Amino acid sequence: MDSIGGALSTAFLYVLAAALMFGVPLMTLSSNNDDIAQMSLQAQTQEFVSNVATTGVLTEADYAAYEQAASADGTAKEIEMQIGIVDENPGKKVTQASSTKYGENVMYYIYQTQIDDTLSQNGRIALSQGNTFSVTAKNKYPTLGDTLNNFFYSVPQSAAYSIAAQASATVTVNGD
């Protein structure tokens, strides 16, 4: 009886030692890899958005280059773009209230599917000064770091994206 208890405690110690020797460094390494991928994706996203905002043009080639750069770390990314278009309503005069009352500017948005359709048809989208452009990118599938965090900390996969980036800017020039 005593030898069975001793063998079980020895086996438990071996499992605990193996977890400490291999699990903790693997978790640290995968977390560091996710941090590096996160910073890289944020920088690429900010650069892409800034380029579109300063040129006033979104091209199919620029978008394809961004997609490739965003997935360069080996993880597939889910990318969503949004364009806010200013619809100016200039100088609408109302005779009953005041002859100098002006209408409002309205902003409407186009989303990823509309952007994809326009890019595939025309190859580019010209934007006007004052429009907004935003991009959100996140990993499609869990990374090793996500899986280990889920295992050790019971964090659901849908609750956190370890690799995600968002950037937006107002277009400063009229696209040609």
Short mmCIF file of N, CA and C in Angstrom, two decimals:
data_model
loop_
_atom_site.label_atom_id
_atom_site.label_comp_id
_atom_site.label_asym_id
_atom_site.label_seq_id
_atom_site.Cartn_x
_atom_site.Cartn_y
_atom_site.Cartn_z
N MET A 1 0.81 -1.19 0.00
CA MET A 1 0.00 0.00 0.00
C MET A 1 0.86 1.26 0.00
N ASP A 2 1.88 1.28 0.80
CA ASP A 2 2.72 2.47 0.90
C ASP A 2 3.49 2.69 -0.40
N SER A 3 3.86 1.64 -1.09
CA SER A 3 4.62 1.80 -2.33
C SER A 3 3.74 2.35 -3.45
N ILE A 4 2.42 2.04 -3.44
CA ILE A 4 1.52 2.58 -4.45
C ILE A 4 1.34 4.08 -4.24
N GLY A 5 1.19 4.52 -3.02
CA GLY A 5 1.07 5.94 -2.71
C GLY A 5 2.34 6.68 -3.06
N GLY A 6 3.47 6.08 -2.81
CA GLY A 6 4.75 6.71 -3.16
C GLY A 6 4.93 6.81 -4.66
N ALA A 7 4.49 5.75 -5.38
CA ALA A 7 4.61 5.77 -6.83
C ALA A 7 3.69 6.83 -7.44
N LEU A 8 2.47 6.97 -6.90
CA LEU A 8 1.55 7.98 -7.39
C LEU A 8 2.08 9.39 -7.13
N SER A 9 2.63 9.61 -5.96
CA SER A 9 3.16 10.95 -5.67
C SER A 9 4.39 11.24 -6.53
N THR A 10 5.20 10.22 -6.81
CA THR A 10 6.36 10.42 -7.69
C THR A 10 5.89 10.72 -9.11
N ALA A 11 4.88 10.00 -9.59
CA ALA A 11 4.34 10.25 -10.93
C ALA A 11 3.75 11.66 -11.01
N PHE A 12 3.05 12.07 -9.97
CA PHE A 12 2.48 13.41 -9.93
C PHE A 12 3.58 14.47 -9.98
N LEU A 13 4.65 14.25 -9.26
CA LEU A 13 5.76 15.20 -9.27
C LEU A 13 6.42 15.28 -10.65
N TYR A 14 6.54 14.13 -11.34
CA TYR A 14 7.10 14.12 -12.69
C TYR A 14 6.22 14.91 -13.66
N VAL A 15 4.92 14.73 -13.56
CA VAL A 15 3.99 15.46 -14.43
C VAL A 15 4.05 16.95 -14.14
N LEU A 16 4.10 17.31 -12.87
CA LEU A 16 4.20 18.71 -12.48
C LEU A 16 5.52 19.32 -12.96
N ALA A 17 6.60 18.59 -12.82
CA ALA A 17 7.91 19.08 -13.28
C ALA A 17 7.92 19.25 -14.80
N ALA A 18 7.33 18.31 -15.52
CA ALA A 18 7.27 18.41 -16.98
C ALA A 18 6.44 19.62 -17.41
N ALA A 19 5.34 19.86 -16.71
CA ALA A 19 4.50 21.02 -17.03
C ALA A 19 5.26 22.31 -16.78
N LEU A 20 6.00 22.37 -15.70
CA LEU A 20 6.78 23.57 -15.41
C LEU A 20 7.94 23.75 -16.38
N MET A 21 8.59 22.65 -16.75
CA MET A 21 9.76 22.73 -17.63
C MET A 21 9.38 23.04 -19.07
N PHE A 22 8.25 22.54 -19.53
CA PHE A 22 7.89 22.70 -20.93
C PHE A 22 6.68 23.62 -21.14
N GLY A 23 5.71 23.56 -20.28
CA GLY A 23 4.48 24.33 -20.46
C GLY A 23 4.68 25.82 -20.28
N VAL A 24 5.35 26.22 -19.22
CA VAL A 24 5.54 27.64 -18.94
C VAL A 24 6.40 28.31 -20.02
N PRO A 25 7.55 27.74 -20.41
CA PRO A 25 8.30 28.40 -21.50
C PRO A 25 7.54 28.43 -22.82
N LEU A 26 6.79 27.38 -23.13
CA LEU A 26 6.02 27.36 -24.37
C LEU A 26 4.94 28.44 -24.34
N MET A 27 4.30 28.60 -23.20
CA MET A 27 3.27 29.62 -23.06
C MET A 27 3.87 31.02 -23.18
N THR A 28 5.02 31.23 -22.58
CA THR A 28 5.69 32.53 -22.65
C THR A 28 6.12 32.84 -24.08
N LEU A 29 6.71 31.86 -24.74
CA LEU A 29 7.17 32.04 -26.11
C LEU A 29 6.00 32.33 -27.06
N SER A 30 4.93 31.59 -26.94
CA SER A 30 3.77 31.81 -27.82
C SER A 30 3.12 33.17 -27.54
N SER A 31 3.11 33.58 -26.29
CA SER A 31 2.57 34.89 -25.95
C SER A 31 3.43 36.01 -26.53
N ASN A 32 4.74 35.85 -26.48
CA ASN A 32 5.64 36.84 -27.08
C ASN A 32 5.47 36.90 -28.59
N ASN A 33 5.30 35.74 -29.23
CA ASN A 33 5.07 35.71 -30.68
C ASN A 33 3.78 36.45 -31.04
N ASP A 34 2.74 36.26 -30.25
CA ASP A 34 1.47 36.95 -30.48
C ASP A 34 1.64 38.46 -30.31
N ASP A 35 2.43 38.88 -29.31
CA ASP A 35 2.67 40.31 -29.10
C ASP A 35 3.39 40.93 -30.29
N ILE A 36 4.38 40.23 -30.82
CA ILE A 36 5.13 40.74 -31.97
C ILE A 36 4.22 40.82 -33.19
N ALA A 37 3.41 39.78 -33.41
CA ALA A 37 2.47 39.78 -34.54
C ALA A 37 1.44 40.90 -34.38
N GLN A 38 1.00 41.15 -33.16
CA GLN A 38 0.04 42.22 -32.88
C GLN A 38 0.63 43.58 -33.24
N MET A 39 1.85 43.85 -32.80
CA MET A 39 2.48 45.14 -33.09
C MET A 39 2.72 45.32 -34.58
N SER A 40 3.13 44.26 -35.25
CA SER A 40 3.36 44.32 -36.68
C SER A 40 2.06 44.60 -37.44
N LEU A 41 0.99 43.91 -37.07
CA LEU A 41 -0.31 44.12 -37.73
C LEU A 41 -0.81 45.53 -37.51
N GLN A 42 -0.64 46.06 -36.30
CA GLN A 42 -1.09 47.42 -36.02
C GLN A 42 -0.32 48.43 -36.87
N ALA A 43 0.98 48.24 -37.00
CA ALA A 43 1.81 49.15 -37.81
C ALA A 43 1.41 49.08 -39.29
N GLN A 44 1.19 47.87 -39.81
CA GLN A 44 0.81 47.70 -41.22
C GLN A 44 -0.56 48.31 -41.48
N THR A 45 -1.48 48.13 -40.55
CA THR A 45 -2.83 48.68 -40.70
C THR A 45 -2.79 50.19 -40.68
N GLN A 46 -2.04 50.76 -39.75
CA GLN A 46 -1.93 52.22 -39.67
C GLN A 46 -1.29 52.80 -40.93
N GLU A 47 -0.28 52.13 -41.45
CA GLU A 47 0.39 52.59 -42.67
C GLU A 47 -0.57 52.54 -43.87
N PHE A 48 -1.33 51.46 -44.00
CA PHE A 48 -2.29 51.30 -45.09
C PHE A 48 -3.35 52.40 -45.04
N VAL A 49 -3.93 52.62 -43.88
CA VAL A 49 -4.98 53.63 -43.72
C VAL A 49 -4.41 55.02 -43.98
N SER A 50 -3.24 55.29 -43.49
CA SER A 50 -2.60 56.59 -43.69
C SER A 50 -2.33 56.84 -45.17
N ASN A 51 -1.89 55.81 -45.88
CA ASN A 51 -1.63 55.93 -47.31
C ASN A 51 -2.90 56.27 -48.08
N VAL A 52 -3.99 55.60 -47.77
CA VAL A 52 -5.26 55.87 -48.45
C VAL A 52 -5.75 57.28 -48.11
N ALA A 53 -5.59 57.69 -46.85
CA ALA A 53 -6.07 59.02 -46.43
C ALA A 53 -5.28 60.14 -47.08
N THR A 54 -3.99 59.94 -47.31
CA THR A 54 -3.17 61.01 -47.88
C THR A 54 -3.19 61.03 -49.40
N THR A 55 -3.54 59.91 -50.04
CA THR A 55 -3.62 59.89 -51.51
C THR A 55 -5.05 60.07 -52.01
N GLY A 56 -6.03 59.73 -51.19
CA GLY A 56 -7.43 59.84 -51.59
C GLY A 56 -7.88 58.73 -52.51
N VAL A 57 -7.07 57.66 -52.64
CA VAL A 57 -7.41 56.57 -53.56
C VAL A 57 -7.15 55.23 -52.86
N LEU A 58 -8.13 54.34 -52.95
CA LEU A 58 -7.98 52.95 -52.50
C LEU A 58 -7.93 52.10 -53.76
N THR A 59 -6.80 51.42 -53.97
CA THR A 59 -6.67 50.58 -55.16
C THR A 59 -6.70 49.11 -54.77
N GLU A 60 -7.06 48.31 -55.75
CA GLU A 60 -7.10 46.87 -55.55
C GLU A 60 -5.70 46.33 -55.24
N ALA A 61 -4.69 46.89 -55.90
CA ALA A 61 -3.31 46.46 -55.68
C ALA A 61 -2.83 46.78 -54.26
N ASP A 62 -3.17 47.98 -53.77
CA ASP A 62 -2.78 48.36 -52.40
C ASP A 62 -3.47 47.46 -51.38
N TYR A 63 -4.74 47.16 -51.62
CA TYR A 63 -5.48 46.28 -50.70
C TYR A 63 -4.90 44.86 -50.71
N ALA A 64 -4.56 44.35 -51.89
CA ALA A 64 -3.96 43.01 -51.98
C ALA A 64 -2.60 42.98 -51.27
N ALA A 65 -1.82 44.05 -51.42
CA ALA A 65 -0.52 44.11 -50.73
C ALA A 65 -0.71 44.16 -49.22
N TYR A 66 -1.73 44.89 -48.76
CA TYR A 66 -2.01 44.94 -47.32
C TYR A 66 -2.45 43.57 -46.81
N GLU A 67 -3.33 42.90 -47.55
CA GLU A 67 -3.77 41.56 -47.14
C GLU A 67 -2.59 40.61 -47.01
N GLN A 68 -1.68 40.67 -47.97
CA GLN A 68 -0.52 39.78 -47.95
C GLN A 68 0.40 40.13 -46.77
N ALA A 69 0.63 41.41 -46.54
CA ALA A 69 1.49 41.82 -45.42
C ALA A 69 0.85 41.47 -44.07
N ALA A 70 -0.46 41.61 -43.98
CA ALA A 70 -1.15 41.31 -42.72
C ALA A 70 -1.09 39.83 -42.38
N SER A 71 -1.06 38.97 -43.39
CA SER A 71 -1.02 37.53 -43.15
C SER A 71 0.39 36.95 -43.24
N ALA A 72 1.39 37.81 -43.28
CA ALA A 72 2.78 37.36 -43.42
C ALA A 72 3.27 36.55 -42.23
N ASP A 73 2.63 36.71 -41.07
CA ASP A 73 3.05 35.95 -39.89
C ASP A 73 2.54 34.51 -39.89
N GLY A 74 1.79 34.15 -40.93
CA GLY A 74 1.32 32.77 -41.06
C GLY A 74 -0.08 32.54 -40.54
N THR A 75 -0.73 33.57 -40.02
CA THR A 75 -2.10 33.42 -39.54
C THR A 75 -3.04 34.17 -40.47
N ALA A 76 -4.15 33.56 -40.80
CA ALA A 76 -5.13 34.19 -41.68
C ALA A 76 -5.82 35.31 -40.92
N LYS A 77 -6.08 36.40 -41.62
CA LYS A 77 -6.71 37.57 -40.99
C LYS A 77 -8.08 37.82 -41.58
N GLU A 78 -8.96 38.31 -40.76
CA GLU A 78 -10.29 38.74 -41.17
C GLU A 78 -10.24 40.27 -41.23
N ILE A 79 -10.36 40.83 -42.44
CA ILE A 79 -10.19 42.27 -42.63
C ILE A 79 -11.54 42.88 -43.00
N GLU A 80 -11.89 43.97 -42.33
CA GLU A 80 -13.11 44.70 -42.63
C GLU A 80 -12.77 46.16 -42.84
N MET A 81 -13.21 46.68 -43.99
CA MET A 81 -13.00 48.09 -44.30
C MET A 81 -14.34 48.81 -44.30
N GLN A 82 -14.28 50.11 -44.04
CA GLN A 82 -15.47 50.95 -44.04
C GLN A 82 -15.08 52.32 -44.57
N ILE A 83 -15.88 52.84 -45.46
CA ILE A 83 -15.66 54.18 -45.99
C ILE A 83 -16.88 55.03 -45.65
N GLY A 84 -16.63 56.17 -45.01
CA GLY A 84 -17.69 57.13 -44.72
C GLY A 84 -17.63 58.24 -45.75
N ILE A 85 -18.71 58.42 -46.49
CA ILE A 85 -18.74 59.40 -47.57
C ILE A 85 -19.62 60.58 -47.16
N VAL A 86 -19.03 61.78 -47.26
CA VAL A 86 -19.76 63.00 -46.94
C VAL A 86 -20.64 63.36 -48.12
N ASP A 87 -21.93 63.47 -47.85
CA ASP A 87 -22.89 63.89 -48.87
C ASP A 87 -23.30 65.31 -48.54
N GLU A 88 -22.70 66.26 -49.23
CA GLU A 88 -22.97 67.66 -48.93
C GLU A 88 -24.32 68.08 -49.48
N ASN A 89 -25.01 68.82 -48.65
CA ASN A 89 -26.31 69.35 -49.02
C ASN A 89 -26.18 70.87 -49.01
N PRO A 90 -25.63 71.44 -50.08
CA PRO A 90 -25.27 72.86 -50.04
C PRO A 90 -26.45 73.81 -50.15
N GLY A 91 -26.42 74.81 -49.30
CA GLY A 91 -27.28 75.98 -49.39
C GLY A 91 -28.74 75.77 -49.65
N LYS A 92 -29.36 74.85 -48.95
CA LYS A 92 -30.80 74.66 -49.12
C LYS A 92 -31.50 75.77 -48.33
N LYS A 93 -32.21 76.63 -49.03
CA LYS A 93 -32.85 77.76 -48.38
C LYS A 93 -34.32 77.45 -48.10
N VAL A 94 -34.74 77.84 -46.94
CA VAL A 94 -36.12 77.65 -46.55
C VAL A 94 -36.76 79.03 -46.50
N THR A 95 -37.80 79.23 -47.24
CA THR A 95 -38.41 80.57 -47.31
C THR A 95 -39.24 80.90 -46.08
N GLN A 96 -39.78 79.91 -45.41
CA GLN A 96 -40.66 80.19 -44.29
C GLN A 96 -39.90 80.56 -43.03
N ALA A 97 -38.75 79.92 -42.77
CA ALA A 97 -38.05 80.16 -41.52
C ALA A 97 -37.06 81.33 -41.65
N SER A 98 -36.06 81.14 -42.51
CA SER A 98 -35.04 82.15 -42.68
C SER A 98 -34.41 81.97 -44.05
N SER A 99 -34.13 83.04 -44.71
CA SER A 99 -33.57 82.93 -46.06
C SER A 99 -32.10 82.54 -46.05
N THR A 100 -31.46 82.52 -44.89
CA THR A 100 -30.04 82.19 -44.82
C THR A 100 -29.78 80.84 -44.16
N LYS A 101 -30.80 80.05 -43.91
CA LYS A 101 -30.62 78.75 -43.25
C LYS A 101 -30.08 77.74 -44.25
N TYR A 102 -29.05 77.05 -43.84
CA TYR A 102 -28.40 76.07 -44.71
C TYR A 102 -28.73 74.65 -44.27
N GLY A 103 -28.69 73.72 -45.21
CA GLY A 103 -28.94 72.31 -44.91
C GLY A 103 -27.75 71.68 -44.21
N GLU A 104 -27.86 70.46 -43.83
CA GLU A 104 -26.80 69.74 -43.13
C GLU A 104 -26.04 68.84 -44.08
N ASN A 105 -24.80 68.54 -43.71
CA ASN A 105 -24.05 67.51 -44.40
C ASN A 105 -24.42 66.18 -43.78
N VAL A 106 -24.57 65.18 -44.62
CA VAL A 106 -24.92 63.84 -44.15
C VAL A 106 -23.79 62.89 -44.54
N MET A 107 -23.48 61.94 -43.68
CA MET A 107 -22.46 60.96 -44.00
C MET A 107 -23.13 59.59 -44.12
N TYR A 108 -22.83 58.91 -45.19
CA TYR A 108 -23.30 57.54 -45.34
C TYR A 108 -22.09 56.64 -45.51
N TYR A 109 -22.27 55.36 -45.23
CA TYR A 109 -21.15 54.43 -45.17
C TYR A 109 -21.31 53.31 -46.19
N ILE A 110 -20.17 52.89 -46.72
CA ILE A 110 -20.14 51.68 -47.53
C ILE A 110 -19.21 50.70 -46.82
N TYR A 111 -19.56 49.43 -46.90
CA TYR A 111 -18.88 48.40 -46.12
C TYR A 111 -18.13 47.43 -47.02
N GLN A 112 -17.57 46.42 -46.41
CA GLN A 112 -16.62 45.51 -47.06
C GLN A 112 -17.14 44.92 -48.37
N THR A 113 -18.34 44.40 -48.41
CA THR A 113 -18.83 43.75 -49.63
C THR A 113 -18.98 44.76 -50.77
N GLN A 114 -19.47 45.96 -50.45
CA GLN A 114 -19.60 47.00 -51.47
C GLN A 114 -18.22 47.46 -51.95
N ILE A 115 -17.28 47.56 -51.03
CA ILE A 115 -15.92 47.96 -51.38
C ILE A 115 -15.28 46.90 -52.27
N ASP A 116 -15.44 45.62 -51.90
CA ASP A 116 -14.88 44.53 -52.71
C ASP A 116 -15.47 44.54 -54.13
N ASP A 117 -16.78 44.74 -54.24
CA ASP A 117 -17.43 44.77 -55.55
C ASP A 117 -16.90 45.91 -56.40
N THR A 118 -16.78 47.09 -55.80
CA THR A 118 -16.30 48.25 -56.55
C THR A 118 -14.85 48.08 -56.97
N LEU A 119 -14.02 47.53 -56.07
CA LEU A 119 -12.62 47.31 -56.41
C LEU A 119 -12.47 46.29 -57.54
N SER A 120 -13.28 45.23 -57.51
CA SER A 120 -13.17 44.21 -58.56
C SER A 120 -13.66 44.74 -59.91
N GLN A 121 -14.63 45.67 -59.91
CA GLN A 121 -15.14 46.24 -61.15
C GLN A 121 -14.24 47.35 -61.70
N ASN A 122 -13.82 48.26 -60.82
CA ASN A 122 -13.09 49.45 -61.26
C ASN A 122 -11.59 49.40 -60.97
N GLY A 123 -11.19 48.57 -60.02
CA GLY A 123 -9.78 48.52 -59.64
C GLY A 123 -9.36 49.58 -58.65
N ARG A 124 -10.25 50.53 -58.39
CA ARG A 124 -9.91 51.61 -57.46
C ARG A 124 -11.17 52.32 -57.00
N ILE A 125 -11.04 53.02 -55.88
CA ILE A 125 -12.11 53.87 -55.37
C ILE A 125 -11.48 55.22 -55.06
N ALA A 126 -11.98 56.26 -55.71
CA ALA A 126 -11.50 57.62 -55.44
C ALA A 126 -12.33 58.21 -54.30
N LEU A 127 -11.65 58.77 -53.32
CA LEU A 127 -12.31 59.36 -52.16
C LEU A 127 -12.19 60.87 -52.22
N SER A 128 -13.06 61.56 -51.53
CA SER A 128 -13.05 63.01 -51.49
C SER A 128 -12.55 63.49 -50.13
N GLN A 129 -12.06 64.71 -50.11
CA GLN A 129 -11.60 65.30 -48.86
C GLN A 129 -12.76 65.33 -47.87
N GLY A 130 -12.49 64.89 -46.64
CA GLY A 130 -13.52 64.85 -45.61
C GLY A 130 -14.13 63.47 -45.41
N ASN A 131 -13.97 62.57 -46.38
CA ASN A 131 -14.44 61.20 -46.20
C ASN A 131 -13.61 60.52 -45.13
N THR A 132 -14.13 59.46 -44.56
CA THR A 132 -13.37 58.69 -43.56
C THR A 132 -13.10 57.30 -44.11
N PHE A 133 -11.99 56.74 -43.67
CA PHE A 133 -11.60 55.39 -44.07
C PHE A 133 -11.12 54.66 -42.83
N SER A 134 -11.67 53.48 -42.58
CA SER A 134 -11.23 52.72 -41.41
C SER A 134 -11.09 51.24 -41.77
N VAL A 135 -10.15 50.60 -41.08
CA VAL A 135 -9.84 49.19 -41.30
C VAL A 135 -9.73 48.51 -39.94
N THR A 136 -10.34 47.33 -39.84
CA THR A 136 -10.20 46.48 -38.66
C THR A 136 -9.72 45.12 -39.14
N ALA A 137 -8.69 44.61 -38.51
CA ALA A 137 -8.15 43.29 -38.87
C ALA A 137 -7.95 42.47 -37.60
N LYS A 138 -8.29 41.20 -37.68
CA LYS A 138 -8.07 40.30 -36.54
C LYS A 138 -7.83 38.90 -37.07
N ASN A 139 -7.21 38.07 -36.23
CA ASN A 139 -6.92 36.71 -36.66
C ASN A 139 -8.21 35.90 -36.75
N LYS A 140 -8.29 35.06 -37.80
CA LYS A 140 -9.48 34.24 -38.01
C LYS A 140 -9.51 33.05 -37.07
N TYR A 141 -8.34 32.47 -36.83
CA TYR A 141 -8.26 31.24 -36.06
C TYR A 141 -7.39 31.47 -34.82
N PRO A 142 -7.64 30.71 -33.76
CA PRO A 142 -6.84 30.89 -32.56
C PRO A 142 -5.36 30.53 -32.78
N THR A 143 -4.50 31.30 -32.16
CA THR A 143 -3.07 31.02 -32.21
C THR A 143 -2.71 30.03 -31.11
N LEU A 144 -1.45 29.60 -31.11
CA LEU A 144 -0.99 28.70 -30.04
C LEU A 144 -1.13 29.36 -28.68
N GLY A 145 -0.82 30.66 -28.62
CA GLY A 145 -0.97 31.40 -27.37
C GLY A 145 -2.41 31.43 -26.89
N ASP A 146 -3.35 31.62 -27.82
CA ASP A 146 -4.77 31.60 -27.46
C ASP A 146 -5.18 30.24 -26.91
N THR A 147 -4.71 29.18 -27.57
CA THR A 147 -5.05 27.82 -27.15
C THR A 147 -4.50 27.51 -25.75
N LEU A 148 -3.25 27.91 -25.51
CA LEU A 148 -2.65 27.67 -24.20
C LEU A 148 -3.33 28.50 -23.12
N ASN A 149 -3.67 29.75 -23.43
CA ASN A 149 -4.40 30.57 -22.45
C ASN A 149 -5.75 29.97 -22.14
N ASN A 150 -6.42 29.43 -23.14
CA ASN A 150 -7.70 28.78 -22.93
C ASN A 150 -7.53 27.55 -22.04
N PHE A 151 -6.47 26.80 -22.27
CA PHE A 151 -6.24 25.59 -21.50
C PHE A 151 -5.91 25.91 -20.03
N PHE A 152 -5.00 26.85 -19.82
CA PHE A 152 -4.55 27.15 -18.45
C PHE A 152 -5.50 28.07 -17.69
N TYR A 153 -6.14 29.02 -18.39
CA TYR A 153 -6.96 30.02 -17.70
C TYR A 153 -8.44 29.92 -17.99
N SER A 154 -8.86 28.97 -18.79
CA SER A 154 -10.27 28.78 -19.16
C SER A 154 -10.89 30.03 -19.76
N VAL A 155 -10.15 30.68 -20.67
CA VAL A 155 -10.65 31.84 -21.39
C VAL A 155 -11.28 31.34 -22.68
N PRO A 156 -12.54 31.66 -22.94
CA PRO A 156 -13.15 31.20 -24.18
C PRO A 156 -12.48 31.83 -25.40
N GLN A 157 -12.37 31.06 -26.48
CA GLN A 157 -11.69 31.54 -27.69
C GLN A 157 -12.38 32.76 -28.27
N SER A 158 -13.69 32.84 -28.18
CA SER A 158 -14.41 33.95 -28.78
C SER A 158 -14.28 35.23 -27.97
N ALA A 159 -13.74 35.15 -26.76
CA ALA A 159 -13.68 36.32 -25.89
C ALA A 159 -12.52 37.25 -26.20
N ALA A 160 -11.48 36.75 -26.81
CA ALA A 160 -10.31 37.59 -27.02
C ALA A 160 -9.60 37.24 -28.32
N TYR A 161 -9.12 38.27 -28.98
CA TYR A 161 -8.27 38.10 -30.14
C TYR A 161 -6.90 38.62 -29.74
N SER A 162 -5.92 37.77 -29.78
CA SER A 162 -4.59 38.21 -29.38
C SER A 162 -3.92 39.02 -30.47
N ILE A 163 -4.39 38.86 -31.72
CA ILE A 163 -3.83 39.61 -32.83
C ILE A 163 -4.98 40.37 -33.48
N ALA A 164 -5.05 41.66 -33.21
CA ALA A 164 -6.10 42.50 -33.77
C ALA A 164 -5.57 43.92 -33.90
N ALA A 165 -6.06 44.62 -34.92
CA ALA A 165 -5.64 46.00 -35.14
C ALA A 165 -6.79 46.80 -35.73
N GLN A 166 -6.80 48.09 -35.44
CA GLN A 166 -7.81 48.99 -35.97
C GLN A 166 -7.16 50.33 -36.21
N ALA A 167 -7.51 50.94 -37.33
CA ALA A 167 -7.03 52.29 -37.65
C ALA A 167 -8.07 52.99 -38.49
N SER A 168 -8.17 54.31 -38.33
CA SER A 168 -9.07 55.09 -39.15
C SER A 168 -8.48 56.48 -39.34
N ALA A 169 -8.89 57.12 -40.42
CA ALA A 169 -8.38 58.45 -40.72
C ALA A 169 -9.38 59.19 -41.60
N THR A 170 -9.27 60.49 -41.59
CA THR A 170 -10.06 61.33 -42.47
C THR A 170 -9.22 61.64 -43.71
N VAL A 171 -9.82 61.49 -44.87
CA VAL A 171 -9.12 61.73 -46.13
C VAL A 171 -8.83 63.23 -46.25
N THR A 172 -7.58 63.55 -46.58
CA THR A 172 -7.15 64.96 -46.59
C THR A 172 -7.09 65.57 -47.99
N VAL A 173 -7.19 64.75 -49.04
CA VAL A 173 -7.13 65.25 -50.42
C VAL A 173 -8.22 64.59 -51.25
N ASN A 174 -8.54 65.19 -52.36
CA ASN A 174 -9.48 64.56 -53.29
C ASN A 174 -8.73 63.58 -54.17
N GLY A 175 -9.24 62.35 -54.26
CA GLY A 175 -8.64 61.36 -55.15
C GLY A 175 -8.92 61.74 -56.58
N ASP A 176 -8.01 61.37 -57.47
CA ASP A 176 -8.21 61.76 -58.88
C ASP A 176 -9.09 60.83 -59.63
#
